[in-house]
CSV table of C-alpha atoms in Angstrom, one decimal:
chain,number,residue,atom,x,y,z
A,680,UNK,CA,-2.5,3.4,27.6
A,681,UNK,CA,-3.8,6.9,28.3
A,682,UNK,CA,-5.8,9.3,30.4
A,683,UNK,CA,-9.2,7.6,31.2
A,684,UNK,CA,-10.5,10.5,33.5
A,685,UNK,CA,-11.4,7.9,36.1
A,686,UNK,CA,-9.7,8.0,39.5
A,687,UNK,CA,-8.8,4.5,40.5
A,688,UNK,CA,-7.8,5.8,43.9
A,689,UNK,CA,-11.5,6.2,44.6
A,690,UNK,CA,-12.6,2.6,44.2
A,691,UNK,CA,-16.2,3.3,45.3
A,692,UNK,CA,-17.1,5.9,42.7
A,693,UNK,CA,-19.6,4.8,40.0
A,694,UNK,CA,-17.2,5.5,37.2
A,695,UNK,CA,-14.4,3.4,38.8
A,696,UNK,CA,-16.8,0.5,39.5
A,697,UNK,CA,-18.1,0.5,35.9
A,698,UNK,CA,-14.6,0.6,34.4
A,699,UNK,CA,-13.3,-2.2,36.6
A,700,UNK,CA,-16.3,-4.3,35.8
A,701,UNK,CA,-15.8,-3.7,32.1
A,702,UNK,CA,-12.2,-4.7,32.3
A,703,UNK,CA,-12.8,-7.7,34.4
A,704,UNK,CA,-15.5,-9.0,32.0
A,705,UNK,CA,-13.0,-8.6,29.1
A,706,UNK,CA,-10.2,-10.4,31.0
A,707,UNK,CA,-8.0,-7.2,30.9
A,708,UNK,CA,-5.6,-6.2,33.6
A,709,UNK,CA,-4.5,-2.7,34.9
A,710,UNK,CA,-0.8,-2.4,35.6
A,711,UNK,CA,-0.3,-1.0,39.2
A,712,UNK,CA,0.9,2.6,39.5
A,713,UNK,CA,1.0,5.4,42.0
A,714,UNK,CA,-1.1,8.6,41.6
A,715,UNK,CA,-0.4,10.0,38.1
A,716,UNK,CA,-2.1,13.4,38.2
A,717,UNK,CA,-0.8,16.1,40.5
A,718,UNK,CA,-3.5,18.4,41.7
A,719,UNK,CA,-2.8,21.9,43.1
A,720,UNK,CA,-6.1,22.2,44.9
A,721,UNK,CA,-6.9,18.7,46.2
A,722,UNK,CA,-5.7,15.2,46.4
A,723,UNK,CA,-3.7,13.5,43.7
A,724,UNK,CA,-5.5,11.0,41.5
A,725,UNK,CA,-4.7,8.0,39.4
A,726,UNK,CA,-6.1,8.8,36.0
A,727,UNK,CA,-3.5,7.5,33.5
A,728,UNK,CA,-3.8,3.7,33.0
A,729,UNK,CA,-2.0,1.0,31.2
A,730,UNK,CA,-4.4,-1.9,30.4
A,731,UNK,CA,-3.0,-5.2,29.1
A,732,UNK,CA,-4.2,-8.6,28.3
A,733,UNK,CA,-1.1,-10.7,29.0
A,734,UNK,CA,1.2,-9.7,31.9
A,735,UNK,CA,3.9,-12.2,30.7
A,736,UNK,CA,4.6,-9.9,27.7
A,737,UNK,CA,5.5,-6.9,30.0
A,738,UNK,CA,9.2,-6.7,31.0
A,739,UNK,CA,8.9,-3.4,33.0
A,740,UNK,CA,6.6,-0.4,33.5
A,741,UNK,CA,6.5,2.7,35.6
A,742,UNK,CA,6.0,6.5,35.7
A,743,UNK,CA,8.2,9.6,35.7
A,744,UNK,CA,7.2,13.0,37.1
A,745,UNK,CA,7.1,15.7,34.5
A,746,UNK,CA,6.5,19.0,36.4
A,747,UNK,CA,8.0,21.1,33.7
A,748,UNK,CA,5.2,20.7,31.2
A,749,UNK,CA,2.3,18.7,32.6
A,750,UNK,CA,0.4,17.8,35.8
A,751,UNK,CA,0.3,14.2,34.6
A,752,UNK,CA,3.2,11.8,35.1
A,753,UNK,CA,4.8,10.2,32.1
A,754,UNK,CA,3.9,6.5,32.0
A,755,UNK,CA,5.9,3.8,30.2
A,756,UNK,CA,6.1,0.1,29.6
A,757,UNK,CA,8.4,-2.3,27.8
A,758,UNK,CA,7.1,-5.2,25.8
A,759,UNK,CA,8.9,-8.6,25.5
A,760,UNK,CA,8.4,-9.2,21.8
A,761,UNK,CA,10.0,-12.0,19.9
A,762,UNK,CA,9.4,-11.9,16.2
A,763,UNK,CA,8.3,-15.2,14.8
A,764,UNK,CA,10.9,-17.2,12.8
A,765,UNK,CA,10.1,-16.7,9.1
A,766,UNK,CA,9.1,-19.7,7.1
A,767,UNK,CA,11.2,-20.7,4.1
A,768,UNK,CA,9.7,-19.5,0.9
A,769,UNK,CA,10.3,-20.5,-2.7
A,770,UNK,CA,9.8,-17.8,-5.2
A,771,UNK,CA,10.3,-17.5,-8.9
A,772,UNK,CA,12.2,-14.3,-9.6
A,773,UNK,CA,14.2,-12.8,-12.4
A,774,UNK,CA,17.9,-12.4,-11.5
A,775,UNK,CA,18.5,-8.7,-12.1
A,776,UNK,CA,21.6,-8.5,-9.9
A,777,UNK,CA,23.9,-10.2,-12.3
A,778,UNK,CA,22.4,-8.7,-15.4
A,779,UNK,CA,24.7,-7.0,-17.9
A,780,UNK,CA,22.9,-3.7,-18.4
A,781,UNK,CA,25.0,-2.7,-21.4
A,782,UNK,CA,24.3,-5.9,-23.4
A,783,UNK,CA,20.6,-5.6,-22.3
A,784,UNK,CA,20.3,-2.1,-23.8
A,785,UNK,CA,22.2,-3.1,-26.9
A,786,UNK,CA,19.8,-6.0,-27.6
A,787,UNK,CA,16.8,-3.8,-26.7
A,788,UNK,CA,17.9,-1.3,-29.4
A,789,UNK,CA,18.2,-4.1,-31.9
A,790,UNK,CA,14.6,-5.4,-31.5
A,791,UNK,CA,12.7,-5.4,-34.7
A,792,UNK,CA,9.4,-3.7,-34.1
A,793,UNK,CA,8.1,-4.0,-37.7
A,794,UNK,CA,5.6,-6.7,-36.8
A,795,UNK,CA,4.2,-4.5,-34.1
A,796,UNK,CA,3.8,-1.5,-36.3
A,797,UNK,CA,2.1,-3.5,-39.0
A,798,UNK,CA,-0.3,-5.4,-36.7
A,799,UNK,CA,-4.0,-4.7,-37.4
A,800,UNK,CA,-5.3,-4.3,-33.8
A,801,UNK,CA,-4.2,-2.8,-30.5
A,802,UNK,CA,-4.4,-6.2,-28.9
A,803,UNK,CA,-2.0,-7.7,-31.4
A,804,UNK,CA,0.4,-4.8,-30.9
A,805,UNK,CA,0.4,-5.3,-27.1
A,806,UNK,CA,0.9,-9.0,-27.4
A,807,UNK,CA,3.9,-8.5,-29.7
A,808,UNK,CA,5.3,-5.9,-27.3
A,809,UNK,CA,4.9,-8.2,-24.3
A,810,UNK,CA,6.5,-11.2,-26.0
A,811,UNK,CA,9.4,-9.2,-27.2
A,812,UNK,CA,10.2,-7.7,-23.7
A,813,UNK,CA,9.8,-11.1,-22.0
A,814,UNK,CA,12.1,-12.8,-24.5
A,815,UNK,CA,14.7,-10.1,-24.0
A,816,UNK,CA,14.7,-10.6,-20.2
A,817,UNK,CA,14.6,-14.4,-20.6
A,818,UNK,CA,18.1,-14.1,-22.1
A,819,UNK,CA,19.5,-11.4,-19.8
A,820,UNK,CA,17.6,-12.0,-16.5
A,821,UNK,CA,16.0,-15.5,-16.7
A,822,UNK,CA,13.5,-16.6,-14.1
A,823,UNK,CA,15.1,-18.6,-11.4
A,824,UNK,CA,13.8,-20.4,-8.3
A,825,UNK,CA,14.9,-18.5,-5.2
A,826,UNK,CA,14.7,-19.9,-1.7
A,827,UNK,CA,14.2,-17.2,0.9
A,828,UNK,CA,15.3,-18.4,4.3
A,829,UNK,CA,15.4,-15.1,6.2
A,830,UNK,CA,13.9,-11.6,5.8
A,831,UNK,CA,16.0,-8.8,4.2
A,832,UNK,CA,18.6,-7.1,6.4
A,833,UNK,CA,18.6,-3.4,5.6
A,834,UNK,CA,20.7,-2.8,8.6
A,835,UNK,CA,23.6,-4.7,7.1
A,836,UNK,CA,26.8,-2.6,6.4
A,837,UNK,CA,30.1,-3.2,4.8
A,838,UNK,CA,31.8,-3.1,8.2
A,839,UNK,CA,29.5,-5.8,9.5
A,840,UNK,CA,30.3,-8.0,6.4
A,841,UNK,CA,34.0,-7.6,7.1
A,842,UNK,CA,33.5,-8.6,10.7
A,843,UNK,CA,31.5,-11.6,9.7
A,844,UNK,CA,34.2,-12.7,7.3
A,845,UNK,CA,36.8,-12.3,10.1
A,846,UNK,CA,34.6,-14.4,12.4
A,847,UNK,CA,34.2,-17.1,9.8
A,848,UNK,CA,38.0,-17.2,9.1
A,849,UNK,CA,38.7,-17.5,12.9
A,850,UNK,CA,36.2,-20.4,13.2
A,851,UNK,CA,37.8,-22.2,10.2
A,852,UNK,CA,41.2,-21.8,11.7
A,853,UNK,CA,40.0,-23.2,15.1
A,854,UNK,CA,38.5,-26.2,13.3
A,855,UNK,CA,41.9,-26.9,11.7
A,856,UNK,CA,43.9,-26.3,14.8
A,857,UNK,CA,41.8,-26.8,18.0
A,858,UNK,CA,44.0,-24.8,20.4
A,859,UNK,CA,42.9,-22.6,23.3
A,860,UNK,CA,44.5,-19.6,21.6
A,861,UNK,CA,42.5,-20.1,18.4
A,862,UNK,CA,39.3,-20.6,20.4
A,863,UNK,CA,39.9,-17.3,22.3
A,864,UNK,CA,40.5,-15.5,19.0
A,865,UNK,CA,37.3,-16.9,17.5
A,866,UNK,CA,35.2,-16.0,20.5
A,867,UNK,CA,36.5,-12.4,20.4
A,868,UNK,CA,35.7,-12.1,16.7
A,869,UNK,CA,32.3,-13.7,17.2
A,870,UNK,CA,31.4,-11.4,20.1
A,871,UNK,CA,32.6,-8.3,18.2
A,872,UNK,CA,30.5,-9.3,15.2
A,873,UNK,CA,27.4,-10.0,17.4
A,874,UNK,CA,27.8,-6.6,19.1
A,875,UNK,CA,28.0,-4.7,15.7
A,876,UNK,CA,24.9,-6.6,14.4
A,877,UNK,CA,22.9,-5.9,17.6
A,878,UNK,CA,23.8,-2.2,17.6
A,879,UNK,CA,23.0,-1.9,13.9
A,880,UNK,CA,19.6,-3.5,14.3
A,881,UNK,CA,18.9,-1.1,17.2
A,882,UNK,CA,19.9,1.9,15.2
A,883,UNK,CA,17.8,0.7,12.3
A,884,UNK,CA,14.7,0.2,14.4
A,885,UNK,CA,15.2,3.5,16.2
A,886,UNK,CA,15.5,5.5,13.0
A,887,UNK,CA,12.3,3.9,11.6
A,888,UNK,CA,10.1,4.5,14.7
A,889,UNK,CA,11.4,7.9,15.9
A,890,UNK,CA,10.4,10.2,13.0
A,891,UNK,CA,7.5,8.4,11.3
A,892,UNK,CA,3.8,8.5,11.3
A,893,UNK,CA,1.8,5.9,13.2
A,894,UNK,CA,0.9,4.1,9.9
A,895,UNK,CA,4.5,4.0,8.9
A,896,UNK,CA,5.6,2.7,12.3
A,897,UNK,CA,3.1,-0.2,12.1
A,898,UNK,CA,4.1,-0.9,8.5
A,899,UNK,CA,7.7,-1.1,9.6
A,900,UNK,CA,6.8,-3.4,12.6
A,901,UNK,CA,5.0,-5.8,10.3
A,902,UNK,CA,8.3,-6.2,8.4
A,903,UNK,CA,9.8,-7.5,11.7
A,904,UNK,CA,7.0,-9.9,12.1
A,905,UNK,CA,5.2,-7.8,14.8
A,906,UNK,CA,1.5,-7.1,14.5
A,907,UNK,CA,-1.2,-8.5,12.3
A,908,UNK,CA,-0.3,-9.8,8.9
A,909,UNK,CA,-1.9,-8.2,5.9
A,910,UNK,CA,-2.1,-11.6,4.1
A,911,UNK,CA,-4.9,-13.3,5.9
A,912,UNK,CA,-5.9,-16.8,5.0
A,913,UNK,CA,-9.5,-17.2,3.9
A,914,UNK,CA,-11.8,-19.0,6.4
A,915,UNK,CA,-12.8,-22.5,5.3
A,916,UNK,CA,-16.4,-21.3,5.2
A,917,UNK,CA,-15.6,-18.8,2.3
A,918,UNK,CA,-14.9,-20.2,-1.1
A,919,UNK,CA,-13.3,-18.5,-4.0
A,920,UNK,CA,-16.5,-18.8,-6.0
A,921,UNK,CA,-18.4,-17.0,-3.2
A,922,UNK,CA,-15.8,-14.2,-3.3
A,923,UNK,CA,-16.0,-13.9,-7.0
A,924,UNK,CA,-19.8,-13.7,-6.9
A,925,UNK,CA,-19.6,-11.0,-4.2
A,926,UNK,CA,-17.1,-8.9,-6.2
A,927,UNK,CA,-18.8,-9.3,-9.6
A,928,UNK,CA,-22.5,-8.9,-8.4
A,929,UNK,CA,-24.0,-5.4,-8.4
A,930,UNK,CA,-27.3,-4.0,-7.3
A,931,UNK,CA,-29.9,-3.7,-10.1
A,932,UNK,CA,-32.5,-1.0,-10.5
A,933,UNK,CA,-35.9,-1.9,-11.6
A,934,UNK,CA,-36.7,-1.2,-15.2
A,935,UNK,CA,-39.2,1.6,-14.5
A,936,UNK,CA,-36.7,3.6,-12.3
A,937,UNK,CA,-33.9,3.1,-14.9
A,938,UNK,CA,-36.1,4.2,-17.8
A,939,UNK,CA,-37.2,7.3,-15.9
A,940,UNK,CA,-33.6,8.2,-15.2
A,941,UNK,CA,-32.6,7.6,-18.8
A,942,UNK,CA,-35.5,9.8,-20.0
A,943,UNK,CA,-34.5,12.6,-17.7
A,944,UNK,CA,-30.8,12.4,-18.8
A,945,UNK,CA,-31.8,12.4,-22.5
A,946,UNK,CA,-33.9,15.6,-21.9
A,947,UNK,CA,-31.0,17.5,-20.6
A,948,UNK,CA,-29.6,20.3,-22.7
A,949,UNK,CA,-26.2,19.6,-24.2
A,950,UNK,CA,-23.5,21.9,-22.9
A,951,UNK,CA,-22.4,24.6,-25.3
A,952,UNK,CA,-18.8,23.5,-25.5
A,953,UNK,CA,-16.5,22.0,-28.0
A,954,UNK,CA,-16.6,18.2,-28.1
A,955,UNK,CA,-13.8,16.3,-26.4
A,956,UNK,CA,-11.1,14.7,-28.4
A,957,UNK,CA,-8.0,12.9,-27.3
A,958,UNK,CA,-4.7,14.6,-28.3
A,959,UNK,CA,-1.5,12.8,-29.1
A,960,UNK,CA,0.9,12.3,-26.2
A,961,UNK,CA,4.6,12.9,-26.7
A,962,UNK,CA,7.5,10.8,-25.4
A,963,UNK,CA,8.3,13.3,-22.7
A,964,UNK,CA,4.9,13.0,-21.1
A,965,UNK,CA,5.0,9.2,-21.3
A,966,UNK,CA,8.4,9.2,-19.6
A,967,UNK,CA,7.2,11.5,-16.8
A,968,UNK,CA,4.2,9.3,-16.2
A,969,UNK,CA,6.2,6.1,-16.1
A,970,UNK,CA,8.7,7.5,-13.6
A,971,UNK,CA,5.9,8.9,-11.4
A,972,UNK,CA,4.3,5.4,-10.9
A,973,UNK,CA,6.0,3.8,-7.9
A,974,UNK,CA,4.0,0.6,-7.8
A,975,UNK,CA,6.2,-2.5,-8.1
A,976,UNK,CA,3.3,-5.0,-8.4
A,977,UNK,CA,3.5,-7.2,-11.5
A,978,UNK,CA,0.3,-7.9,-13.5
A,979,UNK,CA,-0.7,-10.8,-15.7
A,980,UNK,CA,1.7,-9.7,-18.5
A,981,UNK,CA,4.7,-10.6,-16.3
A,982,UNK,CA,6.3,-7.2,-17.0
A,983,UNK,CA,7.3,-5.2,-13.9
A,984,UNK,CA,8.2,-1.5,-13.4
A,985,UNK,CA,11.9,-2.4,-13.1
A,986,UNK,CA,11.8,-4.2,-16.5
A,987,UNK,CA,10.4,-1.1,-18.2
A,988,UNK,CA,12.7,1.4,-16.4
A,989,UNK,CA,15.8,-0.6,-17.3
A,990,UNK,CA,15.2,-0.4,-21.0
A,991,UNK,CA,13.1,2.8,-21.1
A,992,UNK,CA,15.3,4.7,-23.6
A,993,UNK,CA,15.0,2.1,-26.5
A,994,UNK,CA,11.4,1.2,-25.9
A,995,UNK,CA,9.9,4.6,-25.1
A,996,UNK,CA,9.0,5.4,-28.7
A,997,UNK,CA,7.2,2.0,-28.9
A,998,UNK,CA,5.2,2.6,-25.7
A,999,UNK,CA,4.3,6.1,-27.0
A,1000,UNK,CA,3.1,4.6,-30.2
A,1001,UNK,CA,0.9,2.0,-28.5
A,1002,UNK,CA,-0.6,4.6,-26.1
A,1003,UNK,CA,-1.4,7.0,-29.0
A,1004,UNK,CA,-2.8,4.2,-31.1
A,1005,UNK,CA,-5.1,3.1,-28.3
A,1006,UNK,CA,-6.3,6.7,-27.8
A,1007,UNK,CA,-6.8,7.2,-31.5
A,1008,UNK,CA,-8.7,3.9,-32.0
A,1009,UNK,CA,-10.7,4.3,-28.8
A,1010,UNK,CA,-9.8,0.8,-27.7
A,1011,UNK,CA,-8.3,-0.2,-24.4
A,1012,UNK,CA,-6.1,-3.4,-24.9
A,1013,UNK,CA,-7.8,-6.5,-23.6
A,1014,UNK,CA,-4.7,-7.8,-21.9
A,1015,UNK,CA,-4.3,-4.5,-20.0
A,1016,UNK,CA,-7.9,-4.9,-18.6
A,1017,UNK,CA,-7.1,-8.2,-16.9
A,1018,UNK,CA,-6.1,-8.1,-13.3
A,1019,UNK,CA,-5.1,-10.3,-10.4
A,1020,UNK,CA,-7.8,-9.7,-7.7
A,1021,UNK,CA,-6.7,-10.0,-4.1
A,1022,UNK,CA,-9.3,-10.0,-1.4
A,1023,UNK,CA,-8.5,-7.9,1.6
A,1024,UNK,CA,-10.5,-8.1,4.9
A,1025,UNK,CA,-12.4,-5.0,5.9
A,1026,UNK,CA,-12.8,-6.3,9.5
A,1027,UNK,CA,-10.4,-8.2,11.9
A,1028,UNK,CA,-12.2,-11.5,11.8
A,1029,UNK,CA,-14.0,-11.9,8.4
A,1030,UNK,CA,-16.6,-14.6,8.2
A,1031,UNK,CA,-18.7,-13.6,5.1
A,1032,UNK,CA,-17.7,-12.7,1.5
A,1033,UNK,CA,-19.1,-9.2,2.1
A,1034,UNK,CA,-16.4,-8.7,4.8
A,1035,UNK,CA,-13.7,-8.5,2.0
A,1036,UNK,CA,-12.9,-5.8,-0.6
A,1037,UNK,CA,-11.1,-6.5,-3.9
A,1038,UNK,CA,-7.8,-5.1,-4.8
A,1039,UNK,CA,-6.9,-5.3,-8.5
A,1040,UNK,CA,-3.3,-5.7,-9.6
A,1041,UNK,CA,-3.2,-4.5,-13.2
A,1042,UNK,CA,-0.3,-4.6,-15.7
A,1043,UNK,CA,2.1,-1.7,-15.2
A,1044,UNK,CA,1.7,-0.2,-18.7
A,1045,UNK,CA,-2.1,-0.2,-18.3
A,1046,UNK,CA,-1.6,2.4,-15.5
A,1047,UNK,CA,0.4,4.6,-18.0
A,1048,UNK,CA,-2.4,4.5,-20.5
A,1049,UNK,CA,-5.0,5.2,-17.8
A,1050,UNK,CA,-2.9,8.2,-16.6
A,1051,UNK,CA,-2.7,9.7,-20.1
A,1052,UNK,CA,-6.5,9.4,-20.6
A,1053,UNK,CA,-7.2,10.7,-17.1
A,1054,UNK,CA,-5.1,13.8,-17.5
A,1055,UNK,CA,-6.9,14.8,-20.7
A,1056,UNK,CA,-10.3,14.0,-19.3
A,1057,UNK,CA,-9.6,16.0,-16.2
A,1058,UNK,CA,-8.3,19.0,-18.1
A,1059,UNK,CA,-11.4,19.0,-20.3
A,1060,UNK,CA,-13.8,18.7,-17.3
A,1061,UNK,CA,-12.2,21.4,-15.2
A,1062,UNK,CA,-11.8,23.8,-18.1
A,1063,UNK,CA,-15.4,23.6,-19.0
A,1064,UNK,CA,-16.6,23.5,-15.4
A,1065,UNK,CA,-18.5,20.2,-15.8
A,1066,UNK,CA,-17.9,19.1,-12.2
A,1067,UNK,CA,-19.4,20.6,-9.1
A,1068,UNK,CA,-17.0,22.9,-7.2
A,1069,UNK,CA,-18.1,21.1,-4.0
A,1070,UNK,CA,-16.9,17.7,-5.3
A,1071,UNK,CA,-14.1,16.6,-2.9
A,1072,UNK,CA,-13.5,13.0,-4.0
A,1073,UNK,CA,-10.9,12.1,-6.7
A,1074,UNK,CA,-9.8,15.7,-7.2
A,1075,UNK,CA,-6.3,17.1,-6.6
A,1076,UNK,CA,-6.1,19.3,-3.6
A,1077,UNK,CA,-9.3,17.9,-2.2
A,1078,UNK,CA,-10.0,15.1,0.3
A,1079,UNK,CA,-12.3,13.9,3.0
A,1080,UNK,CA,-10.9,16.8,5.1
A,1081,UNK,CA,-12.1,19.5,2.6
A,1082,UNK,CA,-15.5,17.8,2.5
A,1083,UNK,CA,-15.7,17.7,6.3
A,1084,UNK,CA,-14.6,21.4,6.6
A,1085,UNK,CA,-17.4,22.4,4.2
A,1086,UNK,CA,-20.1,20.4,6.1
A,1087,UNK,CA,-19.0,21.7,9.5
A,1088,UNK,CA,-18.8,25.2,8.2
A,1089,UNK,CA,-22.3,25.0,6.9
A,1090,UNK,CA,-23.6,23.6,10.2
A,1091,UNK,CA,-21.8,26.3,12.1
A,1092,UNK,CA,-23.3,29.1,10.0
A,1093,UNK,CA,-26.7,27.6,10.3
A,1094,UNK,CA,-26.4,27.3,14.1
A,1095,UNK,CA,-25.3,31.0,14.3
A,1096,UNK,CA,-28.4,32.0,12.3
A,1097,UNK,CA,-30.6,29.8,14.5
A,1098,UNK,CA,-31.6,27.5,11.6
A,1099,UNK,CA,-32.4,23.8,11.8
A,1100,UNK,CA,-29.8,21.6,10.2
A,1101,UNK,CA,-30.6,18.1,8.8
A,1102,UNK,CA,-27.7,15.9,7.7
A,1103,UNK,CA,-28.4,12.9,5.4
A,1104,UNK,CA,-25.5,10.5,5.0
A,1105,UNK,CA,-25.7,7.8,2.3
A,1106,UNK,CA,-23.3,4.8,2.3
A,1107,UNK,CA,-23.4,2.8,-0.9
A,1108,UNK,CA,-22.3,-0.8,-0.6
A,1109,UNK,CA,-20.2,-2.0,-3.5
A,1110,UNK,CA,-20.6,1.5,-4.9
A,1111,UNK,CA,-18.6,1.4,-8.1
A,1112,UNK,CA,-20.3,-1.8,-9.3
A,1113,UNK,CA,-23.7,-0.2,-8.9
A,1114,UNK,CA,-23.2,2.3,-11.7
A,1115,UNK,CA,-25.5,1.4,-14.5
A,1116,UNK,CA,-23.7,1.1,-17.8
A,1117,UNK,CA,-26.8,2.0,-19.8
A,1118,UNK,CA,-27.1,5.3,-17.9
A,1119,UNK,CA,-23.4,6.0,-18.3
A,1120,UNK,CA,-23.6,5.4,-22.1
A,1121,UNK,CA,-26.5,7.9,-22.2
A,1122,UNK,CA,-24.6,10.6,-20.4
A,1123,UNK,CA,-21.5,9.9,-22.5
A,1124,UNK,CA,-22.6,11.5,-25.8
A,1125,UNK,CA,-24.0,14.6,-23.9
A,1126,UNK,CA,-20.5,15.5,-22.6
A,1127,UNK,CA,-18.1,13.7,-24.9
A,1128,UNK,CA,-19.7,13.9,-28.3
A,1129,UNK,CA,-17.2,13.1,-31.0
A,1130,UNK,CA,-14.8,11.5,-28.6
A,1131,UNK,CA,-13.0,9.4,-31.2
C-alpha cells in the first residue's frame, strides 16, 4: 500500500506496463480504485495502490478524499484475520502465585551461608548459592506441571469476571430447571458477557496499536497469533551438529600474519597511565544493577530474575560478596559462563547453518557480574582516552545514527571542497569469533597491567 508514482489510468505508458508485468509474474493483484491524486493543472491520476496476494482475506477497501491536507486520497482496506487456535502446551513452572512471601523471606534470612564463605573457589561458592536458592524455592514455590490451553487475557477485568460468574450461574440454574424463563435469563447473561468481552478485546487491541512504534505493533500482533512466528522450526536439512560447528568455528589467520601483528602490538609504547585494578562494589550498586536488568530469561542455573527480586533483601550481601570475590580473584564462575544457545534465522527461509545467528541465554547473576566489570572497564577507558572519539558501537549516547551522521558529514564537506571521496565498507562474517585470543592477550598487559 502506498504511492507508486505510476499512473494506472495510463495503461500504455512504459512504467505502467512494467509494473503490471512485474505484479502479474509475482501473482499479485491490485485492488480497484478511482483516481487517487487530484491535479490542479491536468487530469487526475491513480498513483496510490493496494497490492495483495489473496483477495479472500480482504473484507472491504476504498478511498476517502482529503482536500484539507493532501492532493492524495486516503486509501484503506480491512483484513479478515482469524488468529490460529493455540495448541495446548505443558510447561514446568514454579507456582509463585500462592507463595507465602513472609515465610519465604523468613526462611531466606535463616539460610546458613557459612559453607559458602569458607569455600575455596568461586565455582564452589556459586554452586552452594544456587543449591541454597533452589532448595528454598522448592519448598515455597515448587515446580509444577502447567497445562496452557489458551493464551493470556490481559483484557480481562473484574467486571467481566463477575459477568462470567453470573452467566455460569444462570446456565446451571437452567440445567436444573429447564424452563423458558430460565433459558431467557441465561441468554441475556450470556449475550451481556459476550458483549463485554468483545468490547474489552477491541479496546485492548486499539490501545496497543494506536500509540506504538511499528516494531511494537508487530510484536503485539504476534501475541495474537498474527504474523510470522519467531520460533522457527529447523529445516530437516540442518542438524544441531551443523549449527554447533557454524557457531563455534571462527576464521583463522595464517601464522605469518598473526606473528607480524603480535610483533607490531608488542612494539607499541605503553600508555603513561596508572594500571587498572578492580574496585570493590557496594550493595547499593549491586542492587541498582539487579533492578535495572529487565530480562526474564532463565539460564542453566534455574534461577530467574523473579526469584532473585523476591528475596533480594536477605541475599543481597551474599551476592555482593560473590561478585567482589570474583573481581578480586580474577575468575569468572564456570557455571555463569554456560549458556543455552538459541538459533535465530537471519532470513525468512533459512536453508544453511550460516543463515542463523546464535542468541545466548546466560544465568541472571552472570549479567550482574558482567555489568559490574563493564562499568569499571568503561570508566577506566574513557577517563584515560583509550578509545577513539569516533567509535560509535557499544558506547552510551552513540549508535549507527551517529556513525552515519559522521560519514555523511565528511562526504558533504568533501563534495563542497571538490574532493574525491572513496568509501570502503567491511562486513565481517561471524565477527566476534574471529578475534584472535593470542593477540588479545598481547594487548591486555599493555593497557591493563596489574589487573588483579
